Short mmCIF file of C-alpha atoms in Angstrom, two decimals:
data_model
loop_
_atom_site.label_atom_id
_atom_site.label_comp_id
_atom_site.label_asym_id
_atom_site.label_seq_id
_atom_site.Cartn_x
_atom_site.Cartn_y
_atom_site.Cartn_z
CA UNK A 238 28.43 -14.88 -29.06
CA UNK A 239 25.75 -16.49 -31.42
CA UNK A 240 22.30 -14.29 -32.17
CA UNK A 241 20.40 -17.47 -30.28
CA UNK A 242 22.52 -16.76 -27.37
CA UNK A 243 21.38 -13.17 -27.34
CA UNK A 244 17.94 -14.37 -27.62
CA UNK A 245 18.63 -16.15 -24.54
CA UNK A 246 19.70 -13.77 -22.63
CA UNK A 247 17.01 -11.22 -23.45
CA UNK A 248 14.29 -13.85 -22.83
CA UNK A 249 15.43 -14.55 -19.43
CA UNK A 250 15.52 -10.36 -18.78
CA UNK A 251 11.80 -11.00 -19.64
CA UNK A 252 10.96 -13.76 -17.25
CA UNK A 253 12.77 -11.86 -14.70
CA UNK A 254 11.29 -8.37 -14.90
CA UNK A 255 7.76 -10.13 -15.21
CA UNK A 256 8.83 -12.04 -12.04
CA UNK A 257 9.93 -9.17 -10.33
CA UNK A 258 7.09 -6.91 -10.95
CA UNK A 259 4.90 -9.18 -9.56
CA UNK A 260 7.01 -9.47 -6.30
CA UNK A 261 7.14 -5.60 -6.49
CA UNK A 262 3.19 -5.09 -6.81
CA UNK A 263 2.53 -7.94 -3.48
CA UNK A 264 5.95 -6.22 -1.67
CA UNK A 265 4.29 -2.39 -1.72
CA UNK A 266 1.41 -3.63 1.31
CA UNK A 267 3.70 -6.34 2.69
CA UNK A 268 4.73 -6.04 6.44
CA UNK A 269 8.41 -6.75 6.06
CA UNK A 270 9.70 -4.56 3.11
CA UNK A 271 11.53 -1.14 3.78
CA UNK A 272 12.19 1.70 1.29
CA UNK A 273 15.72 0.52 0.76
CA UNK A 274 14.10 -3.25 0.32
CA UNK A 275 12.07 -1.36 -2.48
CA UNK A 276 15.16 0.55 -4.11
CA UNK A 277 16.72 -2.76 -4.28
CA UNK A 278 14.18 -4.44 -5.78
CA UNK A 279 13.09 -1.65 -8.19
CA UNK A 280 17.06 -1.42 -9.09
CA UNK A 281 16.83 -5.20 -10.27
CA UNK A 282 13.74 -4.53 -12.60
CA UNK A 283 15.24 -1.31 -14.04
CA UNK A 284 18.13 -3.37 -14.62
CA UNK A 285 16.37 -6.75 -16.41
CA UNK A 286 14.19 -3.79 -18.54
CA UNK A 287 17.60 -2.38 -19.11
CA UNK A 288 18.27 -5.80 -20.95
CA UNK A 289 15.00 -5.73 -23.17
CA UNK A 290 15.91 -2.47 -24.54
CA UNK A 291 19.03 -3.68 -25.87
CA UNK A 292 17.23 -6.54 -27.84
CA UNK A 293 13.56 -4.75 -28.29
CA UNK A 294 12.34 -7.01 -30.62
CA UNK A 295 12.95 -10.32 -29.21
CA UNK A 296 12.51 -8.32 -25.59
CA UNK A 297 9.17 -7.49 -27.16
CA UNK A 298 7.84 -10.99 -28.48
CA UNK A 299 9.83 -12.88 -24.78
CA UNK A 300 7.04 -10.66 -22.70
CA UNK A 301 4.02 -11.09 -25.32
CA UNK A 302 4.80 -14.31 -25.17
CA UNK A 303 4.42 -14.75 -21.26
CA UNK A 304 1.01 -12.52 -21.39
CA UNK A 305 -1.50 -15.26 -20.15
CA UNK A 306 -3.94 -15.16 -17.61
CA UNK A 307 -1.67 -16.52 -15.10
CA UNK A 308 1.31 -13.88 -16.22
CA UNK A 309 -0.72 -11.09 -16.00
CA UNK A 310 2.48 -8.60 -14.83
CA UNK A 311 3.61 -9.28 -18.41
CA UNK A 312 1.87 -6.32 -19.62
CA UNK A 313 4.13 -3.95 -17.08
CA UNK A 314 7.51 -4.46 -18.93
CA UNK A 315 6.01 -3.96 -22.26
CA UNK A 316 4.25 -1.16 -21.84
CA UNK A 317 7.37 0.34 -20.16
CA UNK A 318 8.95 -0.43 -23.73
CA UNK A 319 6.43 1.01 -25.51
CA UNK A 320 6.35 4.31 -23.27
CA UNK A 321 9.80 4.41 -23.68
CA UNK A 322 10.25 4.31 -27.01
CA UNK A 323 6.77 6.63 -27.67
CA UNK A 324 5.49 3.27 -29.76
CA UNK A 325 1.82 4.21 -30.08
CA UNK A 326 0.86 1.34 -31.96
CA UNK A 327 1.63 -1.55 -29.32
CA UNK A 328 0.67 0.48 -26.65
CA UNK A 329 -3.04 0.85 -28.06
CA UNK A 330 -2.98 -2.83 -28.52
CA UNK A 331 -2.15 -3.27 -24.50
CA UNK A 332 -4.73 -0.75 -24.22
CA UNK A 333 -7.14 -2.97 -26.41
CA UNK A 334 -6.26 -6.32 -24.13
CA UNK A 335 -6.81 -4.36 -20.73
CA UNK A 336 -10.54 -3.46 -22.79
CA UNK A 337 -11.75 -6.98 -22.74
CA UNK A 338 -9.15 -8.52 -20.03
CA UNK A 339 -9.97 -6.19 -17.11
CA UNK A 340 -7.74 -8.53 -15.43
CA UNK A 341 -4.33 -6.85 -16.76
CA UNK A 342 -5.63 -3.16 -15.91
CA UNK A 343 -3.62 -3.58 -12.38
CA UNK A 344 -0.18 -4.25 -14.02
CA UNK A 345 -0.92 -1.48 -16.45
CA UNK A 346 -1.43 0.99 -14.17
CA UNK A 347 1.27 0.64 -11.89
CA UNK A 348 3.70 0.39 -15.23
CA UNK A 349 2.13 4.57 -15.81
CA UNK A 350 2.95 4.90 -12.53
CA UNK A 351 6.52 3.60 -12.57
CA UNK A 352 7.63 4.81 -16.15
CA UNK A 353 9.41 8.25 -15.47
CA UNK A 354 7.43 11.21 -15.94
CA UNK A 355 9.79 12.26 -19.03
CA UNK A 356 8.44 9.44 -21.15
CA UNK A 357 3.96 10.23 -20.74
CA UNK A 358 4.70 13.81 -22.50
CA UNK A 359 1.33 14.15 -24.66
CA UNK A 360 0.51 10.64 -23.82
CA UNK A 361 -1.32 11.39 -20.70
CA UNK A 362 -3.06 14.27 -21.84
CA UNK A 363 -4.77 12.62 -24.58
CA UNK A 364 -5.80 9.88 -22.50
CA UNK A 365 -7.32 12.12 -19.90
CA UNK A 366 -9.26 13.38 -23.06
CA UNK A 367 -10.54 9.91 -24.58
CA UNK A 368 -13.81 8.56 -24.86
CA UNK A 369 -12.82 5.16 -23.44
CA UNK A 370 -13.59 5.15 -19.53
CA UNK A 371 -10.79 2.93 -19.18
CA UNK A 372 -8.16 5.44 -20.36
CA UNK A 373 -9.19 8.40 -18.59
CA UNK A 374 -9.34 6.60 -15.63
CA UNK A 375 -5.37 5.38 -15.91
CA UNK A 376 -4.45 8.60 -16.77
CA UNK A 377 -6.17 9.76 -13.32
CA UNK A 378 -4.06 7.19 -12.32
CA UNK A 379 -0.81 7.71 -13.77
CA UNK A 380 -1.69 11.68 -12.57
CA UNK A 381 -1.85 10.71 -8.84
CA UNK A 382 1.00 8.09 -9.11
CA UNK A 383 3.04 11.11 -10.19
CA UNK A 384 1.18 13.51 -8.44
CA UNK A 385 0.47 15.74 -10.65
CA UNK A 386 -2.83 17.48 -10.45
CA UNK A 387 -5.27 16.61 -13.68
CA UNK A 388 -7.07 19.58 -13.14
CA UNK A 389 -10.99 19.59 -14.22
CA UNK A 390 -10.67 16.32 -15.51
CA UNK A 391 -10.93 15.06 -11.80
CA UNK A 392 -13.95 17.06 -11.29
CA UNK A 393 -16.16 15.66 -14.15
CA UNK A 394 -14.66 12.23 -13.48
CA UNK A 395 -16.33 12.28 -10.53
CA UNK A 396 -20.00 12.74 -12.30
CA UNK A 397 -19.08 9.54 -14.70
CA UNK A 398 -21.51 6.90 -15.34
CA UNK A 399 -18.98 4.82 -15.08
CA UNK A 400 -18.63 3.45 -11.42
CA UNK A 401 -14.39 2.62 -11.59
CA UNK A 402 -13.47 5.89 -13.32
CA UNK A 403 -15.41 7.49 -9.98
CA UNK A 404 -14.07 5.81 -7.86
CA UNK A 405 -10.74 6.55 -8.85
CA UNK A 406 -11.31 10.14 -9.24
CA UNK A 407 -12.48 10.16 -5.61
CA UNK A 408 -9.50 8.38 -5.12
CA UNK A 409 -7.30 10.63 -6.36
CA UNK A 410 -9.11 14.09 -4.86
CA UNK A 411 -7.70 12.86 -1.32
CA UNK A 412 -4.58 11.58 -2.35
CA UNK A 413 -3.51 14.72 -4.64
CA UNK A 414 -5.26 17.45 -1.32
CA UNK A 415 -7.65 18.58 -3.51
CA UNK A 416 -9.46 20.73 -1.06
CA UNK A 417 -12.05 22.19 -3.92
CA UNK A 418 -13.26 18.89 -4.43
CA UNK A 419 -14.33 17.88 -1.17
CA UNK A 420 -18.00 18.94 -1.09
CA UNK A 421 -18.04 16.61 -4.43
CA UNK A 422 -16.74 13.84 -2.33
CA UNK A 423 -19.52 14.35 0.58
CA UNK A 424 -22.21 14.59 -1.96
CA UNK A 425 -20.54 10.91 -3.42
CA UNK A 426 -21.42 9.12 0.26
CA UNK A 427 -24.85 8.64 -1.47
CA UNK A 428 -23.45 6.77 -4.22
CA UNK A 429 -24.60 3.57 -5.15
CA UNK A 430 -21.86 2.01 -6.03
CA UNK A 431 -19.67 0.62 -2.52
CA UNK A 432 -16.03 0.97 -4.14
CA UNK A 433 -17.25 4.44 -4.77
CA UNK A 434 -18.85 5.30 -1.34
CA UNK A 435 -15.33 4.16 0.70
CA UNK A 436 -13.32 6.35 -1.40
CA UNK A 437 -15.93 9.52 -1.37
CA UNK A 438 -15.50 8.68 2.75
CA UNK A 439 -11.75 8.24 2.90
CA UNK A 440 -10.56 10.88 0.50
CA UNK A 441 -13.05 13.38 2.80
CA UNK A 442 -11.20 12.11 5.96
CA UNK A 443 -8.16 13.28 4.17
CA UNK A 444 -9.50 16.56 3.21
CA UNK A 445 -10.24 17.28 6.72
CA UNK A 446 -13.78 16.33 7.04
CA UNK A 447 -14.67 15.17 10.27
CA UNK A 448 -18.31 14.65 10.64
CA UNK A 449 -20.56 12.71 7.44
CA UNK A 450 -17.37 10.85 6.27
CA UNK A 451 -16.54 9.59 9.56
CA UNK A 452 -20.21 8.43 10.62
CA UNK A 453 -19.89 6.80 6.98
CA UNK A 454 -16.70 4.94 7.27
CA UNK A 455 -17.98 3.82 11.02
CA UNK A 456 -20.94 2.32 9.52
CA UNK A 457 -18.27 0.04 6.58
CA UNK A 458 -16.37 -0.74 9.53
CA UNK A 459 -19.21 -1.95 11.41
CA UNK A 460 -20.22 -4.16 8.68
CA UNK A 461 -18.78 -7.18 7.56
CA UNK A 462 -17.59 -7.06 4.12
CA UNK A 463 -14.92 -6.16 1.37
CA UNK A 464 -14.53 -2.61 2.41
CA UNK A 465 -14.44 -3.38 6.15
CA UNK A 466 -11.16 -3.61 7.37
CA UNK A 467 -10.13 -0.88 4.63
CA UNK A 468 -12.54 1.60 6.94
CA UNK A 469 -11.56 0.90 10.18
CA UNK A 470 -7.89 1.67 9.60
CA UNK A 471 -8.94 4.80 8.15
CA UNK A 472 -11.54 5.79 10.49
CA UNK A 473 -9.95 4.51 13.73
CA UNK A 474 -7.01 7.18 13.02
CA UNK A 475 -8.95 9.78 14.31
CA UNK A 476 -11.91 8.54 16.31
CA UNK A 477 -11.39 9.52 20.27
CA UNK A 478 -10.94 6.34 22.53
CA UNK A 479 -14.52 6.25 23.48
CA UNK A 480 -15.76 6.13 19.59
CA UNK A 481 -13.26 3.43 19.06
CA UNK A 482 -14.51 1.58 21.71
CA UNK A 483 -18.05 1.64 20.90
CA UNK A 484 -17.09 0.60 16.68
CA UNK A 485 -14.41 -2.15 17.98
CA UNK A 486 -16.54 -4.32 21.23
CA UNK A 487 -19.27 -5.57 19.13
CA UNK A 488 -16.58 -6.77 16.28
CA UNK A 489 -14.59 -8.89 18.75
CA UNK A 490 -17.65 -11.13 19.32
CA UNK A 491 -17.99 -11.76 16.34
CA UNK A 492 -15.74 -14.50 14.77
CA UNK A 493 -16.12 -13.69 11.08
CA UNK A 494 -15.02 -9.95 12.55
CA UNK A 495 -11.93 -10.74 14.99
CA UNK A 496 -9.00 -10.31 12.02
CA UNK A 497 -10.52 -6.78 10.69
CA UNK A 498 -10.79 -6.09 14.97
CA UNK A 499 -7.26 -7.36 15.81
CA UNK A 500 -5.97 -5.13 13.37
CA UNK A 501 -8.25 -1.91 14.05
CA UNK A 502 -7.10 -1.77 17.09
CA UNK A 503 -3.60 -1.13 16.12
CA UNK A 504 -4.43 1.80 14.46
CA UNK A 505 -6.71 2.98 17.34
CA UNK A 506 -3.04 4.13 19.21
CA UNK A 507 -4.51 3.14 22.65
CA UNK A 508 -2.52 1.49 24.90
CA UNK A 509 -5.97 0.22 26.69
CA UNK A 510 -5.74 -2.35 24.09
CA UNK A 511 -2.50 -3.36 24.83
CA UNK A 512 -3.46 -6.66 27.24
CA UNK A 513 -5.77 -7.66 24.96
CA UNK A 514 -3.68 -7.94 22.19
CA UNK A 515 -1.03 -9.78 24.36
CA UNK A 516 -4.02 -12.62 24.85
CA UNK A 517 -4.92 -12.57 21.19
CA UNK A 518 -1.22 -13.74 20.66
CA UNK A 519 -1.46 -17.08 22.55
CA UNK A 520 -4.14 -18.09 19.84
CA UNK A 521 -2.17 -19.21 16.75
CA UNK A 522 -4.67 -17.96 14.56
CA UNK A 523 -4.03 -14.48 15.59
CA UNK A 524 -0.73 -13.91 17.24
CA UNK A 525 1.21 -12.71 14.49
CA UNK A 526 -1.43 -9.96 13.86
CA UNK A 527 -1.80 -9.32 17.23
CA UNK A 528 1.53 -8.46 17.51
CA UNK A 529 1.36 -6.39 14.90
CA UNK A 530 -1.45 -4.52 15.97
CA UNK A 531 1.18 -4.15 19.49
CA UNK A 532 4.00 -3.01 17.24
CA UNK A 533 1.64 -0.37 15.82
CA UNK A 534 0.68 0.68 19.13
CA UNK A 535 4.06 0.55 21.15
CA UNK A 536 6.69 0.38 18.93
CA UNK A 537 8.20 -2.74 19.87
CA UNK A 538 10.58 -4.06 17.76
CA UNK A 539 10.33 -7.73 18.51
CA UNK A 540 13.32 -9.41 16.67
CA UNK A 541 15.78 -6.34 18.38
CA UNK A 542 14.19 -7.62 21.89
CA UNK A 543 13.89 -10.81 21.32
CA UNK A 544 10.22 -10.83 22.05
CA UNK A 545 9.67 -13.76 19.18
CA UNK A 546 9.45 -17.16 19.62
CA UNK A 547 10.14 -20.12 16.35
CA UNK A 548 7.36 -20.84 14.65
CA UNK A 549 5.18 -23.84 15.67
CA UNK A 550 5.92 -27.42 14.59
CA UNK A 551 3.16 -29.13 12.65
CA UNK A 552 0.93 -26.47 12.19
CA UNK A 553 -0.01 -25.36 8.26
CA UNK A 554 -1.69 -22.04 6.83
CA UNK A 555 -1.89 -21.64 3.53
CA UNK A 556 -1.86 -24.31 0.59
CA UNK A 557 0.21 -27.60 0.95
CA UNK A 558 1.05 -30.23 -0.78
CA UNK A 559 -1.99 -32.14 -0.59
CA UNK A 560 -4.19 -32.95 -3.74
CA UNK A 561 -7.12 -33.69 -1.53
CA UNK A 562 -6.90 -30.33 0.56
CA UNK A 563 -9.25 -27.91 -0.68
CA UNK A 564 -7.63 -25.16 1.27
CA UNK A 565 -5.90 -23.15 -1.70
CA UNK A 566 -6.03 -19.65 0.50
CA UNK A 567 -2.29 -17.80 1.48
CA UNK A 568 -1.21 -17.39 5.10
CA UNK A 569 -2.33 -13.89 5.57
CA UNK A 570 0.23 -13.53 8.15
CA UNK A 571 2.98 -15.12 6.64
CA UNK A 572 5.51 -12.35 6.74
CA UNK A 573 4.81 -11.66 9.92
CA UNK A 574 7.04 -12.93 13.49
CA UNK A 575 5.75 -15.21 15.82
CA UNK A 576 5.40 -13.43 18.96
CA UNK A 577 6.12 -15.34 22.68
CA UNK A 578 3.62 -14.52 24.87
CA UNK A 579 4.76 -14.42 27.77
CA UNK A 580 7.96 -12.32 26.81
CA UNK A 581 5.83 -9.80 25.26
CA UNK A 582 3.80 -9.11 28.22
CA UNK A 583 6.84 -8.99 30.51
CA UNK A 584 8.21 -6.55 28.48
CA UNK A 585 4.57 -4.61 28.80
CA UNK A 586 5.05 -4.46 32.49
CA UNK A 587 8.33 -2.84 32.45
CA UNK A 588 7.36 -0.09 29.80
CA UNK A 589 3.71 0.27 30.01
CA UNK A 590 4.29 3.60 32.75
CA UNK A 591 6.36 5.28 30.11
CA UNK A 592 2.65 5.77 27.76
CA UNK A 593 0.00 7.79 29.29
CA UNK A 594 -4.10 6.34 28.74
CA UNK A 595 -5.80 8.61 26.30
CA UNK A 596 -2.97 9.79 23.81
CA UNK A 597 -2.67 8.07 20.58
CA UNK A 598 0.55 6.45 20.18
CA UNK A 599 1.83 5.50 16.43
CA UNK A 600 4.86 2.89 16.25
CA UNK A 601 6.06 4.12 20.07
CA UNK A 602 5.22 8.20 20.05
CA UNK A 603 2.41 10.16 19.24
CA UNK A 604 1.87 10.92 15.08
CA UNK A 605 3.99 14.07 14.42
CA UNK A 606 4.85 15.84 11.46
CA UNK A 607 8.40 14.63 11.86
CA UNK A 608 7.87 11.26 13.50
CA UNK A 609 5.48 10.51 10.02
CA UNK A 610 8.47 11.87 8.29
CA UNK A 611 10.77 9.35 10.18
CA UNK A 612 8.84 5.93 9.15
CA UNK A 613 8.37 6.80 5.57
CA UNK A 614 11.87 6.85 5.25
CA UNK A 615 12.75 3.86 7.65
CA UNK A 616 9.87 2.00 8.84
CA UNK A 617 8.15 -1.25 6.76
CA UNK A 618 5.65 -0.69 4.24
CA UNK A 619 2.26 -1.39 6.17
CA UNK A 620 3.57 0.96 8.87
CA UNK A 621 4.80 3.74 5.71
CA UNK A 622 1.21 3.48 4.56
CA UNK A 623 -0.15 4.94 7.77
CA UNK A 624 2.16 7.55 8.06
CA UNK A 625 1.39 8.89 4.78
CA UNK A 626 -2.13 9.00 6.03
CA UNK A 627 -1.51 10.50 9.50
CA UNK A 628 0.57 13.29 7.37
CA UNK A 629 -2.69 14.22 5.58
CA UNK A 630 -4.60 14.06 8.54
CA UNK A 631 -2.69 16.17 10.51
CA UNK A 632 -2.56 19.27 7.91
CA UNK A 633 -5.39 18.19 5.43
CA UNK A 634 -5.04 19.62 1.56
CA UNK A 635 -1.21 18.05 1.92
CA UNK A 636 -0.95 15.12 -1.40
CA UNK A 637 -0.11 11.60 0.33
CA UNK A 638 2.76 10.90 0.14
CA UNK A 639 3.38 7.88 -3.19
CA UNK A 640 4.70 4.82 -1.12
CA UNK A 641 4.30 2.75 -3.84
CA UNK A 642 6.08 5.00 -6.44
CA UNK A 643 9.61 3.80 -7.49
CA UNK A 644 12.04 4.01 -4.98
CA UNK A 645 14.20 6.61 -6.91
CA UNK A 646 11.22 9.07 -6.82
CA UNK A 647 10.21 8.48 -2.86
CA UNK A 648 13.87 9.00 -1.81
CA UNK A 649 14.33 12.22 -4.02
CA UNK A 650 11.01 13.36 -2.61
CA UNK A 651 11.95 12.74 0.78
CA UNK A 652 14.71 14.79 0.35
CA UNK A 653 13.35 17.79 -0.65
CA UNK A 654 10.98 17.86 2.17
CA UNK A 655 13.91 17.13 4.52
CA UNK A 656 15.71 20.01 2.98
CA UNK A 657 12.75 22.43 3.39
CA UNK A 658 11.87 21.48 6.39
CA UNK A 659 15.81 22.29 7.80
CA UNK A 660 15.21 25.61 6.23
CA UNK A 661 11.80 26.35 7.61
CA UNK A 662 12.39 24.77 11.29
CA UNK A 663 15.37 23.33 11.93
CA UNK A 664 14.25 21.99 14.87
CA UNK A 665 11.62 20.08 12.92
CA UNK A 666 13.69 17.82 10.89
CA UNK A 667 13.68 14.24 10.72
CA UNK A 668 16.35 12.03 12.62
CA UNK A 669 17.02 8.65 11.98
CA UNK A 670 15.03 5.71 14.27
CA UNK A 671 15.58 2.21 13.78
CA UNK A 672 12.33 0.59 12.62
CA UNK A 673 9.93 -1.40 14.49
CA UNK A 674 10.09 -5.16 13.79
CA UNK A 675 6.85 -5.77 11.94
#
């Protein structure tokens, strides 16, 4: 086999893993991926970085190569190689392009997040301890990713001047159950900075707070804007159905408002809102949300009842074809089934006596310890995302649980809480479900 050929070979490794990254990174909030979707995919890139190794060099000039503005997950797979092989100089000069191209800080991060722990010996530590705002701030990162506690870094991280190493330190104080720091979060409701303000509320609402960081995520809920929908599917976890109520009427007047509504309500648990949604699904701009927001609520698994209907003819989200079309946005909802109607609400009446008014209901049953437990291991990633949350809610001070760490580490960690669960209550442990359609 000629060298060229080998070049070949390695260069398509490096269009692959770049490709696949980026499907990774949109797959981790996407309604239809499980954990074993994940594994499969994260098997794949392990695999394609796998086949830089064997060719570094040429691996290493293939990504480099690919690192534009519209490539941006380039920077993952090479600063996996660099990890890997502890090359210090090219990964302070990905460090020096995420400096002035804030744009490839995403793909960076998640690469510290990915890399196995074995590989950021020393590196991490002397990036919590740098002068650059930037590197402290993905070592916070690659810290929470891992879960590993930073210690008193997180504390004067907090205090920065700079607003995104705050905001990721108050971040990371709910997501690793730092308990100590949640007076620091509280005091952080007052900052000026908004990305900094949702996380002070929602890492509080993790630590147990129920009183200044819910009135504060109530009041970004009730306001349109980029933290909006964020709030209300962190707040609307634990507000009573009369709170709910009173955040959610006003926002389904309001047109601008009904998406961030339709999909609040699913994580109200009510059933009250259960008719309502079945209406929203006759509108084609909301029924796949809408029935969403249902699956959330009752745990219907469309597809497995055949509650779905084929998608309408001659209707487009999304871009198209057409040079003259200015619409360049995605179809939020593409991922999502079309629901029929009529089906749905048939299938209401039969089961609606089985849920009592008043209890919150997550994906069919109320959110307990071992139902949580249950969808992180089988249910789709929107729906793993909430029971992570509902896990910290329910005994606050508990790290949430990584559902966008490799696959390898969430099955091996889902394990050992199966395992000492069995041994603490055996009663307690986990079955398997089969997953609600999404």
């Amino acid at each position: 086999m000629s060298l060229d050929l080998y070049d070949d070979i390695t260069e398509e490794h490096a269009e692959e893993a770049i490709f696949l990254w980026h499907l990774r990174t949109l797959a981790t909030r996407q309604p239809h991926y499980l954990l074993d979707d994940l594994d499969l995919l994260d098997n794949r890139i392990a695999a394609h970085v796998g086949g830089l190794r064997i060719n570094a060099e040429v691996g290493w000039a293939a990504c480099r190569e690919l690192l534009t503005d519209t490539d941006m997950p380039a920077i993952a797979p090479l600063t996996l190689m660099a990890l890997e092989a502890a090359d210090h100089a090219n990964l302070e000069s990905l460090f020096e392009l995420a400096e002035h191209e804030p744009a490839f800080q995403p793909a960076l991060e998640s690469a510290f997040g990915w890399v196995s722990s074995q590989f950021l010996r020393g590196t991490v530590q002397a990036m919590l301890q740098s002068a650059s705002p930037l590197r402290r701030r993905i070592g916070i990162v690659c810290c929470a990713m891992h879960r590993v506690d930073p210690g008193p870094v997180l504390l004067s991280a907090i205090a920065d001047a700079e607003p995104a190493l705050r905001a990721r330190a108050l971040r990371s104080a709910g997501e690793l159950g730092r308990l100590d720091l949640l007076e620091c979060c509280l005091h952080s409701l007052a900052d000026e900075n908004p990305a900094c303000r949702y996380w002070a509320g929602a890492s509080a609402l993790l630590l147990g707070n129920r009183g200044r960081a819910v009135e504060a995520l109530v009041a970004m809920g009730a306001s349109t804007g980029p933290w909006q929908e964020r709030a209300l599917r962190r707040v609307l976890k634990v507000l009573d159905a009369s709170a709910a109520r009173t955040l959610l009427s006003p926002l389904t007047q309001q047109p601008a408002a009904l998406r961030a509504a339709i999909q609040g309500v699913g994580h109200t648990g009510q059933i009250v809102y259960c008719d309502w949604l079945i209406e929203r699904m006759r509108s084609l701009e909301t029924a796949r949300l809408a029935a969403e927001a249902f699956t959330f609520i009752t745990g219907a698994d469309l597809a497995e009842l055949e509650l779905e209907r084929p998608p309408p003819e001659d209707v487009e989200y999304g871009p198209n074809d057409d040079p003259d079309d200015d619409n360049v946005a995605m179809d939020e909802d593409e991922d999502l089934p079309w629901p029929d109607a009529d089906k749905v609400a048939e299938w209401w009446r039969v089961q609606a006596p089985r849920f009592s008014e008043g209890i919150r209901y997550f994906l069919g049953e109320p959110p307990t310890r071992s139902h949580c437990l249950r969808v992180l291991r089988y249910g789709y990633q929107r729906q793993r995302i909430a029971a992570a949350q509902y896990l910290c809610l329910l005994e606050p001070g508990t790290p949430l649980f990584p559902v966008i760490a490799p696959a390898w580490r969430q099955l091996r960690l889902l394990d050992e809480i199966g395992r000492r669960d069995e041994a603490e209550a055996p009663h307690l442990a986990p079955g398997r479900p089969k997953p609600a359609c999404p």
